Short mmCIF file of C-alpha atoms in Angstrom, two decimals:
data_model
loop_
_atom_site.label_atom_id
_atom_site.label_comp_id
_atom_site.label_asym_id
_atom_site.label_seq_id
_atom_site.Cartn_x
_atom_site.Cartn_y
_atom_site.Cartn_z
CA UNK P 1 0.00 -0.05 0.01
CA UNK P 2 1.06 3.57 -0.74
CA UNK P 3 0.37 4.83 2.73
CA UNK P 4 1.16 3.37 6.13
CA UNK P 5 -1.46 0.70 6.75
CA UNK P 6 -4.26 2.13 8.82
CA UNK P 7 -3.25 5.74 8.06
CA UNK P 8 -6.15 8.24 7.66
CA UNK P 9 -4.46 9.33 4.47
CA UNK P 10 -5.87 6.16 2.92
CA UNK P 11 -9.44 7.32 3.35
CA UNK P 12 -11.05 9.02 0.35
CA UNK P 13 -14.49 10.72 0.66
CA UNK P 14 -16.82 9.35 -2.00
CA UNK P 15 -19.85 11.42 -0.96
CA UNK P 16 -20.82 13.60 1.96
CA UNK P 17 -23.95 15.59 2.96
CA UNK P 18 -25.53 12.54 4.65
CA UNK P 19 -27.44 12.64 8.00
CA UNK P 20 -26.41 9.66 10.30
CA UNK P 21 -26.08 7.13 7.38
CA UNK P 22 -26.72 3.66 8.64
CA UNK P 23 -26.20 1.17 5.83
CA UNK P 24 -25.17 0.87 2.24
CA UNK P 25 -25.54 -1.56 -0.64
CA UNK P 26 -24.17 -1.62 -4.19
CA UNK P 27 -26.21 -2.09 -7.27
CA UNK P 28 -24.63 -4.15 -10.11
CA UNK P 29 -23.44 -1.00 -11.97
CA UNK P 30 -21.67 0.35 -8.86
CA UNK P 31 -24.41 2.76 -7.76
CA UNK P 32 -24.58 2.98 -4.02
CA UNK P 33 -27.76 2.86 -2.02
CA UNK P 34 -27.46 4.53 1.39
CA UNK P 35 -29.96 4.68 4.30
CA UNK P 36 -30.19 7.60 6.66
CA UNK P 37 -31.52 7.00 10.18
CA UNK P 38 -34.07 9.86 9.83
CA UNK P 39 -35.89 7.85 7.20
CA UNK P 40 -34.38 8.60 3.74
CA UNK P 41 -32.98 6.18 1.19
CA UNK P 42 -30.61 7.86 -1.30
CA UNK P 43 -28.47 6.89 -4.17
CA UNK P 44 -24.87 7.85 -5.08
CA UNK P 45 -24.10 7.45 -8.74
CA UNK P 46 -20.83 7.05 -10.52
CA UNK P 47 -20.56 10.85 -10.65
CA UNK P 48 -20.52 10.65 -6.82
CA UNK P 49 -23.54 12.94 -6.54
CA UNK P 50 -26.04 12.35 -3.72
CA UNK P 51 -29.61 12.02 -4.93
CA UNK P 52 -32.81 13.22 -3.31
CA UNK P 53 -34.83 10.79 -1.17
CA UNK P 54 -36.20 7.72 -2.91
CA UNK P 55 -40.00 7.77 -2.68
CA UNK P 56 -42.33 5.01 -1.50
CA UNK P 57 -40.76 4.19 1.88
CA UNK P 58 -43.09 3.71 4.87
CA UNK P 59 -43.07 5.93 7.82
CA UNK P 60 -40.26 5.26 10.37
CA UNK P 61 -39.94 5.92 14.02
CA UNK P 62 -36.84 8.14 14.01
CA UNK P 63 -36.49 8.18 17.77
CA UNK P 64 -33.31 7.58 19.72
CA UNK P 65 -31.41 4.80 17.96
CA UNK P 66 -34.38 4.04 15.76
CA UNK P 67 -35.22 4.96 12.18
CA UNK P 68 -34.35 3.60 8.81
CA UNK P 69 -31.61 0.92 9.49
CA UNK P 70 -30.19 -1.75 7.27
CA UNK P 71 -30.48 -2.54 3.53
CA UNK P 72 -29.92 -5.67 1.64
CA UNK P 73 -30.50 -6.55 -2.05
CA UNK P 74 -32.34 -9.67 -3.18
CA UNK P 75 -29.81 -12.32 -4.13
CA UNK P 76 -31.25 -12.18 -7.61
CA UNK P 77 -31.68 -8.41 -7.73
CA UNK P 78 -31.01 -8.15 -11.50
CA UNK P 79 -34.20 -10.01 -12.18
CA UNK P 80 -36.32 -9.02 -9.17
CA UNK P 81 -35.16 -5.47 -8.36
CA UNK P 82 -36.18 -6.25 -4.78
CA UNK P 83 -34.61 -4.17 -2.00
CA UNK P 84 -35.04 -5.17 1.72
CA UNK P 85 -34.91 -2.58 4.45
CA UNK P 86 -35.15 -2.92 8.26
CA UNK P 87 -36.57 0.02 10.21
CA UNK P 88 -38.10 1.08 13.52
CA UNK P 89 -41.77 1.04 12.67
CA UNK P 90 -44.38 3.18 14.52
CA UNK P 91 -46.98 0.99 16.14
CA UNK P 92 -50.14 1.71 18.14
CA UNK P 93 -50.22 3.71 21.36
CA UNK P 94 -46.87 5.41 20.74
CA UNK P 95 -44.93 2.11 20.60
CA UNK P 96 -42.49 0.95 17.97
CA UNK P 97 -40.56 -2.20 16.91
CA UNK P 98 -38.03 -3.48 14.40
CA UNK P 99 -39.70 -4.37 11.12
CA UNK P 100 -38.50 -5.48 7.64
CA UNK P 101 -40.01 -4.33 4.41
CA UNK P 102 -39.32 -5.00 0.85
CA UNK P 103 -40.02 -3.02 -2.27
CA UNK P 104 -39.19 -3.06 -6.02
CA UNK P 105 -36.68 -0.41 -7.02
CA UNK P 106 -37.70 1.52 -10.14
CA UNK P 107 -35.39 1.56 -13.12
CA UNK P 108 -34.80 5.29 -12.65
CA UNK P 109 -33.87 4.68 -8.97
CA UNK P 110 -36.46 7.24 -7.77
CA UNK P 111 -39.05 5.11 -6.09
CA UNK P 112 -39.80 1.81 -4.28
CA UNK P 113 -42.95 0.09 -5.51
CA UNK P 114 -45.06 -2.85 -4.28
CA UNK P 115 -43.86 -2.15 -0.80
CA UNK P 116 -44.74 -4.89 1.76
CA UNK P 117 -43.76 -5.33 5.38
CA UNK P 118 -42.64 -9.03 5.71
CA UNK P 119 -41.60 -9.05 9.39
CA UNK P 120 -42.74 -7.19 12.52
CA UNK P 121 -40.94 -7.68 15.81
CA UNK P 122 -43.26 -8.47 18.67
CA UNK P 123 -43.90 -7.10 21.21
CA UNK P 124 -43.76 -3.47 20.35
CA UNK P 125 -42.38 -1.08 22.98
CA UNK P 126 -42.33 2.69 23.59
CA UNK P 127 -38.54 3.07 23.93
CA UNK P 128 -35.92 4.42 21.46
CA UNK P 129 -33.05 1.93 22.04
CA UNK P 130 -31.60 -1.41 20.99
CA UNK P 131 -33.51 -2.11 17.73
CA UNK P 132 -30.63 -4.21 16.22
CA UNK P 133 -30.79 -4.53 13.20
CA UNK P 134 -28.90 -6.12 10.35
CA UNK P 135 -30.02 -8.21 7.40
CA UNK P 136 -28.07 -11.01 5.70
CA UNK P 137 -29.21 -13.43 2.99
CA UNK P 138 -27.67 -16.87 3.34
CA UNK P 139 -26.83 -19.21 0.43
CA UNK P 140 -30.33 -20.74 0.47
CA UNK P 141 -31.94 -17.42 -0.03
CA UNK P 142 -33.31 -17.17 3.56
CA UNK P 143 -32.98 -13.86 5.28
CA UNK P 144 -31.46 -13.43 8.69
CA UNK P 145 -32.79 -10.49 10.74
CA UNK P 146 -31.07 -9.44 13.98
CA UNK P 147 -32.95 -7.65 16.84
CA UNK P 148 -32.07 -6.10 20.19
CA UNK P 149 -33.33 -6.34 23.79
CA UNK P 150 -34.94 -2.88 23.57
CA UNK P 151 -32.78 -2.02 26.62
CA UNK P 152 -35.60 -2.48 29.08
CA UNK P 153 -37.07 -5.82 27.93
CA UNK P 154 -34.25 -8.12 29.12
CA UNK P 155 -36.64 -10.57 30.77
CA UNK P 156 -38.08 -11.34 27.35
CA UNK P 157 -34.71 -12.32 25.80
CA UNK P 158 -34.68 -15.77 27.32
CA UNK P 159 -38.31 -16.34 26.62
CA UNK P 160 -39.01 -17.82 23.17
CA UNK P 161 -42.59 -16.61 22.42
CA UNK P 162 -41.28 -13.23 21.25
CA UNK P 163 -38.63 -11.65 19.01
CA UNK P 164 -36.75 -9.56 21.57
CA UNK P 165 -32.89 -10.22 21.56
CA UNK P 166 -33.08 -12.88 18.89
CA UNK P 167 -31.77 -13.80 15.48
CA UNK P 168 -34.67 -14.33 13.16
CA UNK P 169 -34.61 -16.31 9.92
CA UNK P 170 -37.46 -15.97 7.34
CA UNK P 171 -38.04 -16.38 3.63
CA UNK P 172 -38.06 -13.45 1.19
CA UNK P 173 -41.86 -13.35 1.66
CA UNK P 174 -41.72 -13.48 5.49
CA UNK P 175 -42.45 -17.21 5.66
CA UNK P 176 -40.62 -19.91 7.61
CA UNK P 177 -37.73 -21.76 5.95
CA UNK P 178 -38.27 -25.50 6.27
CA UNK P 179 -34.76 -25.99 7.71
CA UNK P 180 -35.24 -23.58 10.58
CA UNK P 181 -34.51 -25.07 14.09
CA UNK P 182 -37.56 -26.83 15.50
CA UNK P 183 -37.23 -26.31 19.21
CA UNK P 184 -40.15 -26.93 21.44
CA UNK P 185 -41.66 -23.67 22.67
CA UNK P 186 -39.80 -21.50 20.14
CA UNK P 187 -41.52 -19.39 17.54
CA UNK P 188 -40.70 -21.04 14.24
CA UNK P 189 -38.88 -17.94 12.82
CA UNK P 190 -36.38 -17.89 15.71
CA UNK P 191 -32.88 -19.00 14.77
CA UNK P 192 -31.07 -18.30 18.11
CA UNK P 193 -31.74 -16.54 21.39
CA UNK P 194 -29.81 -14.73 24.16
CA UNK P 195 -28.61 -11.69 22.39
CA UNK P 196 -28.35 -8.09 23.54
CA UNK P 197 -28.16 -5.66 20.57
CA UNK P 198 -26.90 -7.17 17.28
CA UNK P 199 -25.72 -4.42 14.92
CA UNK P 200 -23.52 -6.47 12.62
CA UNK P 201 -24.15 -9.48 10.45
CA UNK P 202 -22.27 -11.14 7.57
CA UNK P 203 -22.16 -14.53 5.87
CA UNK P 204 -18.77 -16.23 5.90
CA UNK P 205 -17.63 -16.52 2.25
CA UNK P 206 -16.19 -20.07 2.76
CA UNK P 207 -18.48 -21.72 5.19
CA UNK P 208 -21.73 -19.84 4.50
CA UNK P 209 -22.33 -19.44 8.23
CA UNK P 210 -23.83 -16.35 9.80
CA UNK P 211 -21.50 -14.20 11.93
CA UNK P 212 -22.66 -11.29 14.09
CA UNK P 213 -21.48 -8.57 16.36
CA UNK P 214 -23.39 -7.40 19.36
CA UNK P 215 -23.04 -4.56 21.93
CA UNK P 216 -22.39 -5.26 25.56
CA UNK P 217 -23.23 -2.67 28.23
CA UNK P 218 -19.97 -1.77 30.02
CA UNK P 219 -17.48 -3.97 28.14
CA UNK P 220 -18.38 -7.43 26.86
CA UNK P 221 -19.10 -6.65 23.18
CA UNK P 222 -19.20 -9.93 21.32
CA UNK P 223 -18.36 -11.54 18.05
CA UNK P 224 -20.43 -14.73 17.49
CA UNK P 225 -21.46 -17.04 14.70
CA UNK P 226 -24.97 -17.96 15.89
CA UNK P 227 -25.95 -21.50 15.20
CA UNK P 228 -29.48 -22.96 14.84
CA UNK P 229 -31.32 -23.53 18.05
CA UNK P 230 -28.67 -22.22 20.39
CA UNK P 231 -28.68 -19.81 23.32
CA UNK P 232 -26.01 -17.14 23.61
CA UNK P 233 -26.62 -16.27 27.15
CA UNK P 234 -27.83 -12.64 27.52
CA UNK P 235 -28.60 -11.54 30.15
CA UNK P 236 -27.99 -14.57 32.30
CA UNK P 237 -24.32 -14.82 31.48
CA UNK P 238 -22.10 -12.11 29.96
CA UNK P 239 -18.65 -10.59 29.98
CA UNK P 240 -20.34 -7.18 30.45
CA UNK P 241 -21.31 -5.28 33.50
CA UNK P 242 -23.96 -2.62 34.19
CA UNK P 243 -22.91 0.89 33.35
CA UNK P 244 -22.81 1.41 37.17
CA UNK P 245 -20.25 -1.39 37.41
CA UNK P 246 -22.68 -3.85 39.05
CA UNK P 247 -22.82 -7.43 37.78
CA UNK P 248 -25.40 -8.54 35.27
CA UNK P 249 -27.72 -11.55 35.52
CA UNK P 250 -26.07 -14.26 37.56
CA UNK P 251 -22.69 -12.45 37.43
CA UNK P 252 -21.24 -15.41 35.48
CA UNK P 253 -19.49 -15.75 32.15
CA UNK P 254 -20.27 -19.37 31.64
CA UNK P 255 -23.21 -21.75 32.11
CA UNK P 256 -24.25 -25.11 30.80
CA UNK P 257 -26.48 -24.88 27.81
CA UNK P 258 -25.27 -21.34 26.81
CA UNK P 259 -22.72 -20.65 24.17
CA UNK P 260 -19.42 -18.74 24.46
CA UNK P 261 -18.66 -15.76 22.14
CA UNK P 262 -15.91 -16.22 19.54
CA UNK P 263 -14.35 -12.95 20.72
CA UNK P 264 -14.98 -10.31 23.41
CA UNK P 265 -14.10 -6.67 23.41
CA UNK P 266 -13.49 -5.00 26.77
CA UNK P 267 -13.52 -2.10 26.90
CA UNK P 268 -16.41 -1.82 24.47
CA UNK P 269 -15.64 -0.79 20.86
CA UNK P 270 -19.34 -0.42 19.99
CA UNK P 271 -19.27 -2.96 17.08
CA UNK P 272 -21.52 -2.28 14.14
CA UNK P 273 -21.52 -3.26 10.48
CA UNK P 274 -19.09 -5.98 9.37
CA UNK P 275 -17.75 -7.68 6.23
CA UNK P 276 -15.45 -10.53 5.26
CA UNK P 277 -12.96 -9.18 2.71
CA UNK P 278 -12.65 -11.29 -0.42
CA UNK P 279 -11.32 -8.71 -2.93
CA UNK P 280 -7.87 -8.12 -4.40
CA UNK P 281 -7.17 -4.49 -3.68
CA UNK P 282 -5.47 -5.26 -0.39
CA UNK P 283 -3.77 -8.70 -0.74
CA UNK P 284 -2.50 -8.70 2.82
CA UNK P 285 -6.08 -8.36 4.16
CA UNK P 286 -7.62 -11.09 2.07
CA UNK P 287 -10.10 -13.18 4.13
CA UNK P 288 -9.82 -10.81 7.09
CA UNK P 289 -13.01 -9.69 8.97
CA UNK P 290 -13.62 -5.96 9.28
CA UNK P 291 -15.90 -4.48 11.96
CA UNK P 292 -16.91 -0.84 12.28
CA UNK P 293 -16.39 0.58 15.82
CA UNK P 294 -18.68 3.33 17.02
CA UNK P 295 -17.54 3.91 20.64
CA UNK P 296 -13.78 3.77 19.99
CA UNK P 297 -13.91 5.31 16.44
CA UNK P 298 -11.92 2.85 14.36
CA UNK P 299 -12.20 0.00 11.89
CA UNK P 300 -11.27 -3.36 13.53
CA UNK P 301 -9.38 -5.77 11.37
CA UNK P 302 -9.60 -9.38 12.66
CA UNK P 303 -7.57 -12.34 11.43
CA UNK P 304 -9.36 -15.58 11.88
CA UNK P 305 -7.87 -19.11 11.95
CA UNK P 306 -10.01 -22.22 12.58
CA UNK P 307 -12.90 -20.08 13.65
CA UNK P 308 -10.89 -18.09 16.24
CA UNK P 309 -9.57 -14.55 16.29
CA UNK P 310 -5.74 -14.78 16.27
CA UNK P 311 -4.88 -11.16 15.52
CA UNK P 312 -6.59 -7.76 15.74
CA UNK P 313 -5.61 -4.40 14.45
CA UNK P 314 -7.23 -1.00 14.89
CA UNK P 315 -7.31 0.98 11.62
CA UNK P 316 -8.05 4.71 11.16
CA UNK P 317 -8.23 5.40 14.95
CA UNK P 318 -10.07 8.58 15.85
CA UNK P 319 -11.26 9.29 12.34
CA UNK P 320 -15.07 8.82 13.00
CA UNK P 321 -17.72 6.58 14.35
CA UNK P 322 -17.91 3.83 11.64
CA UNK P 323 -21.46 2.61 11.31
CA UNK P 324 -21.13 0.21 8.42
CA UNK P 325 -18.37 -1.36 6.24
CA UNK P 326 -18.94 -3.09 2.91
CA UNK P 327 -16.91 -4.41 0.05
CA UNK P 328 -17.63 -2.75 -3.25
CA UNK P 329 -17.85 -4.44 -6.61
CA UNK P 330 -14.55 -2.71 -7.39
CA UNK P 331 -12.86 -4.61 -4.60
CA UNK P 332 -12.46 -1.55 -2.29
CA UNK P 333 -13.71 -1.23 1.28
CA UNK P 334 -16.36 1.39 1.88
CA UNK P 335 -17.41 2.76 5.23
CA UNK P 336 -20.10 5.07 6.58
CA UNK P 337 -19.39 7.66 9.24
CA UNK P 338 -22.17 8.16 11.86
CA UNK P 339 -22.35 11.94 11.91
CA UNK P 340 -24.95 14.73 11.74
CA UNK P 341 -25.82 16.25 8.38
CA UNK P 342 -23.98 17.44 6.39
CA UNK P 343 -20.95 15.59 7.79
CA UNK P 344 -22.14 12.00 7.33
CA UNK P 345 -19.90 10.48 4.70
CA UNK P 346 -19.17 7.46 2.54
CA UNK P 347 -15.43 6.92 2.58
CA UNK P 348 -13.29 4.45 0.64
CA UNK P 349 -10.00 2.79 1.65
CA UNK P 350 -7.38 3.50 -1.06
CA UNK P 351 -4.29 1.26 -1.28
#
């Protein structure tokens, strides 16, 4: 690389003028779709100009951490033109919840049509925190949806008749994939339980397995690869503590029947979007996992071996809160900075 690895000089602004951008996706021609938490979906063309809002989106509950969140393209987007969005949806009596909608993107990129909500987290709640939420299509075409514990609904996380603090797996129409776990007492759309606030999700390019990041409270952020029918412990066991310093749950880090994280961050880095790098622009980073850090303002580069983290490096420390990181069709890494308008940016890592 031309600059010192991890130097801020490697970051090139692709577009700015965004208001708390949350997620991005690439169309086949390289056009970027970007969500803004306040409720707008915008495009960035090859001329790097930021479009006006795409029309047709439903109303979002832009409160606290809520709003328009993740975006994922249908695996066969070229034929279907389907775009999937997760968002905090207003519900009755001032409540809200994480929902997933899909719509068909017009050829001129100005509108979403045939919009349909395919998943609604239950129960709804009046708060503004811990919505999750990332989307990831697996190799079968099923859609993973991550949720959060809504901060004040911890007792529901270990219960299996609701969607709080879960990984959900549904079909593109919102149905139940036939190979979902069949655990007695579990809603059929639940993949795994025992999660706090999952804001990162990616499919491993070799194994096809889901990997996730989730926020702890004080310390105890986690990297996991949630498996079908398993329990990841929150809030019974955790490497985290209350913000006051008091223990959480049983004050334990291990318990029979509950899974251990792959990796733990203490102090908290605030892990968000993530991607496995498979391109050729940075040969020394091939097959590494990249995770955006909100609290500590860096991009975490993780080297994995046999499913374990064997090396970690902090890149671009202090530059910004990195909300999302994706690999573009050109093989570059692109990140979103979580900043107020007009400072929210899409940046690219240049070799």
